[in-house]
mmCIF file with all atom_site columns, C-alpha atoms in Angstrom:
data_model
loop_
_atom_site.group_PDB
_atom_site.id
_atom_site.type_symbol
_atom_site.label_atom_id
_atom_site.label_alt_id
_atom_site.label_comp_id
_atom_site.label_asym_id
_atom_site.label_entity_id
_atom_site.label_seq_id
_atom_site.pdbx_PDB_ins_code
_atom_site.Cartn_x
_atom_site.Cartn_y
_atom_site.Cartn_z
_atom_site.occupancy
_atom_site.B_iso_or_equiv
_atom_site.pdbx_formal_charge
_atom_site.auth_seq_id
_atom_site.auth_comp_id
_atom_site.auth_asym_id
_atom_site.auth_atom_id
_atom_site.pdbx_PDB_model_num
ATOM 1  C CA . UNK A 1 1  ? 91.153  90.126  108.548 1.00 56.00 ? 1  UNK A CA 1
ATOM 2  C CA . UNK A 1 2  ? 91.084  92.066  111.328 1.00 61.00 ? 2  UNK A CA 1
ATOM 3  C CA . UNK A 1 3  ? 88.800  90.112  113.751 1.00 63.00 ? 3  UNK A CA 1
ATOM 4  C CA . UNK A 1 4  ? 90.382  91.268  116.985 1.00 72.00 ? 4  UNK A CA 1
ATOM 5  C CA . UNK A 1 5  ? 89.963  95.219  116.345 1.00 71.00 ? 5  UNK A CA 1
ATOM 6  C CA . UNK A 1 6  ? 87.200  96.446  118.793 1.00 72.00 ? 6  UNK A CA 1
ATOM 7  C CA . UNK A 1 7  ? 84.212  97.982  116.955 1.00 73.00 ? 7  UNK A CA 1
ATOM 8  C CA . UNK A 1 8  ? 83.992  101.436 119.180 1.00 77.00 ? 8  UNK A CA 1
ATOM 9  C CA . UNK A 1 9  ? 87.738  102.376 120.034 1.00 85.00 ? 9  UNK A CA 1
ATOM 10 C CA . UNK A 1 10 ? 90.099  104.132 117.371 1.00 89.00 ? 10 UNK A CA 1
ATOM 11 C CA . UNK A 1 11 ? 93.066  102.097 116.875 1.00 89.00 ? 11 UNK A CA 1
ATOM 12 C CA . UNK A 1 12 ? 96.637  102.411 114.664 1.00 91.00 ? 12 UNK A CA 1
ATOM 13 C CA . UNK A 1 13 ? 97.348  99.422  112.524 1.00 90.00 ? 13 UNK A CA 1
ATOM 14 C CA . UNK A 1 14 ? 100.802 98.761  110.682 1.00 92.00 ? 14 UNK A CA 1
ATOM 15 C CA . UNK A 1 15 ? 100.562 95.746  108.488 1.00 91.00 ? 15 UNK A CA 1
ATOM 16 C CA . UNK A 1 16 ? 102.873 94.227  106.135 1.00 93.00 ? 16 UNK A CA 1
ATOM 17 C CA . UNK A 1 17 ? 100.861 93.010  103.387 1.00 92.00 ? 17 UNK A CA 1
ATOM 18 C CA . UNK A 1 18 ? 101.888 90.267  100.682 1.00 92.00 ? 18 UNK A CA 1
ATOM 19 C CA . UNK A 1 19 ? 100.762 92.195  97.767  1.00 89.00 ? 19 UNK A CA 1
ATOM 20 C CA . UNK A 1 20 ? 101.212 90.638  93.817  1.00 87.00 ? 20 UNK A CA 1
ATOM 21 C CA . UNK A 1 21 ? 101.620 92.932  90.966  1.00 86.00 ? 21 UNK A CA 1
ATOM 22 C CA . UNK A 1 22 ? 99.717  92.523  87.801  1.00 84.00 ? 22 UNK A CA 1
ATOM 23 C CA . UNK A 1 23 ? 102.895 91.851  86.304  1.00 90.00 ? 23 UNK A CA 1
ATOM 24 C CA . UNK A 1 24 ? 103.662 89.181  88.977  1.00 91.00 ? 24 UNK A CA 1
ATOM 25 C CA . UNK A 1 25 ? 106.024 90.790  91.110  1.00 91.00 ? 25 UNK A CA 1
ATOM 26 C CA . UNK A 1 26 ? 105.594 90.482  94.646  1.00 93.00 ? 26 UNK A CA 1
ATOM 27 C CA . UNK A 1 27 ? 106.053 92.952  97.132  1.00 91.00 ? 27 UNK A CA 1
ATOM 28 C CA . UNK A 1 28 ? 105.431 93.614  101.014 1.00 92.00 ? 28 UNK A CA 1
ATOM 29 C CA . UNK A 1 29 ? 103.976 97.270  101.417 1.00 91.00 ? 29 UNK A CA 1
ATOM 30 C CA . UNK A 1 30 ? 104.012 98.305  105.066 1.00 92.00 ? 30 UNK A CA 1
ATOM 31 C CA . UNK A 1 31 ? 100.447 99.633  105.584 1.00 93.00 ? 31 UNK A CA 1
ATOM 32 C CA . UNK A 1 32 ? 99.393  102.185 108.211 1.00 95.00 ? 32 UNK A CA 1
ATOM 33 C CA . UNK A 1 33 ? 95.750  101.917 108.954 1.00 94.00 ? 33 UNK A CA 1
ATOM 34 C CA . UNK A 1 34 ? 94.190  104.775 110.967 1.00 93.00 ? 34 UNK A CA 1
ATOM 35 C CA . UNK A 1 35 ? 90.637  103.083 112.518 1.00 90.00 ? 35 UNK A CA 1
ATOM 36 C CA . UNK A 1 36 ? 87.982  105.578 113.794 1.00 88.00 ? 36 UNK A CA 1
ATOM 37 C CA . UNK A 1 37 ? 85.036  103.987 113.928 1.00 87.00 ? 37 UNK A CA 1
ATOM 38 C CA . UNK A 1 38 ? 81.322  105.588 113.937 1.00 86.00 ? 38 UNK A CA 1
ATOM 39 C CA . UNK A 1 39 ? 80.230  105.867 117.349 1.00 87.00 ? 39 UNK A CA 1
ATOM 40 C CA . UNK A 1 40 ? 83.821  106.228 119.430 1.00 88.00 ? 40 UNK A CA 1
ATOM 41 C CA . UNK A 1 41 ? 84.045  108.748 122.057 1.00 88.00 ? 41 UNK A CA 1
ATOM 42 C CA . UNK A 1 42 ? 85.391  112.310 120.470 1.00 88.00 ? 42 UNK A CA 1
ATOM 43 C CA . UNK A 1 43 ? 88.157  112.133 123.008 1.00 89.00 ? 43 UNK A CA 1
ATOM 44 C CA . UNK A 1 44 ? 89.686  109.108 121.609 1.00 89.00 ? 44 UNK A CA 1
ATOM 45 C CA . UNK A 1 45 ? 89.079  110.302 118.291 1.00 87.00 ? 45 UNK A CA 1
ATOM 46 C CA . UNK A 1 46 ? 91.112  113.735 119.167 1.00 88.00 ? 46 UNK A CA 1
ATOM 47 C CA . UNK A 1 47 ? 93.855  112.072 120.991 1.00 89.00 ? 47 UNK A CA 1
ATOM 48 C CA . UNK A 1 48 ? 94.392  109.208 117.835 1.00 89.00 ? 48 UNK A CA 1
ATOM 49 C CA . UNK A 1 49 ? 93.941  112.174 115.043 1.00 86.00 ? 49 UNK A CA 1
ATOM 50 C CA . UNK A 1 50 ? 96.157  114.376 116.594 1.00 86.00 ? 50 UNK A CA 1
ATOM 51 C CA . UNK A 1 51 ? 99.290  112.188 117.415 1.00 92.00 ? 51 UNK A CA 1
ATOM 52 C CA . UNK A 1 52 ? 98.357  110.231 113.743 1.00 92.00 ? 52 UNK A CA 1
ATOM 53 C CA . UNK A 1 53 ? 100.397 112.646 111.750 1.00 91.00 ? 53 UNK A CA 1
ATOM 54 C CA . UNK A 1 54 ? 103.654 112.367 113.761 1.00 91.00 ? 54 UNK A CA 1
ATOM 55 C CA . UNK A 1 55 ? 103.654 108.813 113.824 1.00 92.00 ? 55 UNK A CA 1
ATOM 56 C CA . UNK A 1 56 ? 103.356 108.641 110.245 1.00 93.00 ? 56 UNK A CA 1
ATOM 57 C CA . UNK A 1 57 ? 106.164 110.924 109.919 1.00 93.00 ? 57 UNK A CA 1
ATOM 58 C CA . UNK A 1 58 ? 108.810 109.528 112.469 1.00 93.00 ? 58 UNK A CA 1
ATOM 59 C CA . UNK A 1 59 ? 108.018 105.933 111.132 1.00 91.00 ? 59 UNK A CA 1
ATOM 60 C CA . UNK A 1 60 ? 108.528 107.123 107.677 1.00 92.00 ? 60 UNK A CA 1
ATOM 61 C CA . UNK A 1 61 ? 105.408 105.425 106.395 1.00 92.00 ? 61 UNK A CA 1
ATOM 62 C CA . UNK A 1 62 ? 104.125 106.203 102.838 1.00 90.00 ? 62 UNK A CA 1
ATOM 63 C CA . UNK A 1 63 ? 100.830 103.957 102.658 1.00 93.00 ? 63 UNK A CA 1
ATOM 64 C CA . UNK A 1 64 ? 98.455  105.525 104.351 1.00 95.00 ? 64 UNK A CA 1
ATOM 65 C CA . UNK A 1 65 ? 94.573  104.758 104.908 1.00 95.00 ? 65 UNK A CA 1
ATOM 66 C CA . UNK A 1 66 ? 91.661  105.845 107.119 1.00 93.00 ? 66 UNK A CA 1
ATOM 67 C CA . UNK A 1 67 ? 88.549  103.600 107.563 1.00 92.00 ? 67 UNK A CA 1
ATOM 68 C CA . UNK A 1 68 ? 85.314  104.026 109.746 1.00 90.00 ? 68 UNK A CA 1
ATOM 69 C CA . UNK A 1 69 ? 83.636  100.936 109.788 1.00 86.00 ? 69 UNK A CA 1
ATOM 70 C CA . UNK A 1 70 ? 85.885  97.970  110.940 1.00 83.00 ? 70 UNK A CA 1
ATOM 71 C CA . UNK A 1 71 ? 83.237  95.625  108.671 1.00 85.00 ? 71 UNK A CA 1
ATOM 72 C CA . UNK A 1 72 ? 84.772  96.985  105.612 1.00 87.00 ? 72 UNK A CA 1
ATOM 73 C CA . UNK A 1 73 ? 88.405  96.360  106.406 1.00 88.00 ? 73 UNK A CA 1
ATOM 74 C CA . UNK A 1 74 ? 88.941  93.517  104.143 1.00 91.00 ? 74 UNK A CA 1
ATOM 75 C CA . UNK A 1 75 ? 91.444  92.193  101.704 1.00 90.00 ? 75 UNK A CA 1
ATOM 76 C CA . UNK A 1 76 ? 89.926  93.154  98.786  1.00 92.00 ? 76 UNK A CA 1
ATOM 77 C CA . UNK A 1 77 ? 89.584  96.953  100.547 1.00 93.00 ? 77 UNK A CA 1
ATOM 78 C CA . UNK A 1 78 ? 93.303  96.714  101.018 1.00 91.00 ? 78 UNK A CA 1
ATOM 79 C CA . UNK A 1 79 ? 94.143  95.604  97.699  1.00 89.00 ? 79 UNK A CA 1
ATOM 80 C CA . UNK A 1 80 ? 91.978  98.222  96.210  1.00 90.00 ? 80 UNK A CA 1
ATOM 81 C CA . UNK A 1 81 ? 93.658  101.218 98.092  1.00 90.00 ? 81 UNK A CA 1
ATOM 82 C CA . UNK A 1 82 ? 97.137  99.664  97.218  1.00 87.00 ? 82 UNK A CA 1
ATOM 83 C CA . UNK A 1 83 ? 96.513  99.554  93.428  1.00 82.00 ? 83 UNK A CA 1
ATOM 84 C CA . UNK A 1 84 ? 97.633  103.189 93.183  1.00 78.00 ? 84 UNK A CA 1
ATOM 85 C CA . UNK A 1 85 ? 101.082 102.616 94.437  1.00 72.00 ? 85 UNK A CA 1
ATOM 86 C CA . UNK A 1 86 ? 103.499 100.986 91.524  1.00 62.00 ? 86 UNK A CA 1
#
């Protein structure tokens, strides 16, 4: 799903995902994913973590998720996270 992401650098990803609800409706939630991989430089982690809340607030993002391992970032993972939003 996100093969181009670096394994050892934090990243912000804003992703519009086609989500089909259990009742058949389709929506396109805008998902903010903060990726902070294990093993990245502490300075980079602090820089990204420090600006995350400001970005989320400014862009008015409501679907906010964090992940530590880029290999776990799959469509199944995202669908599971979105299941809590109706």
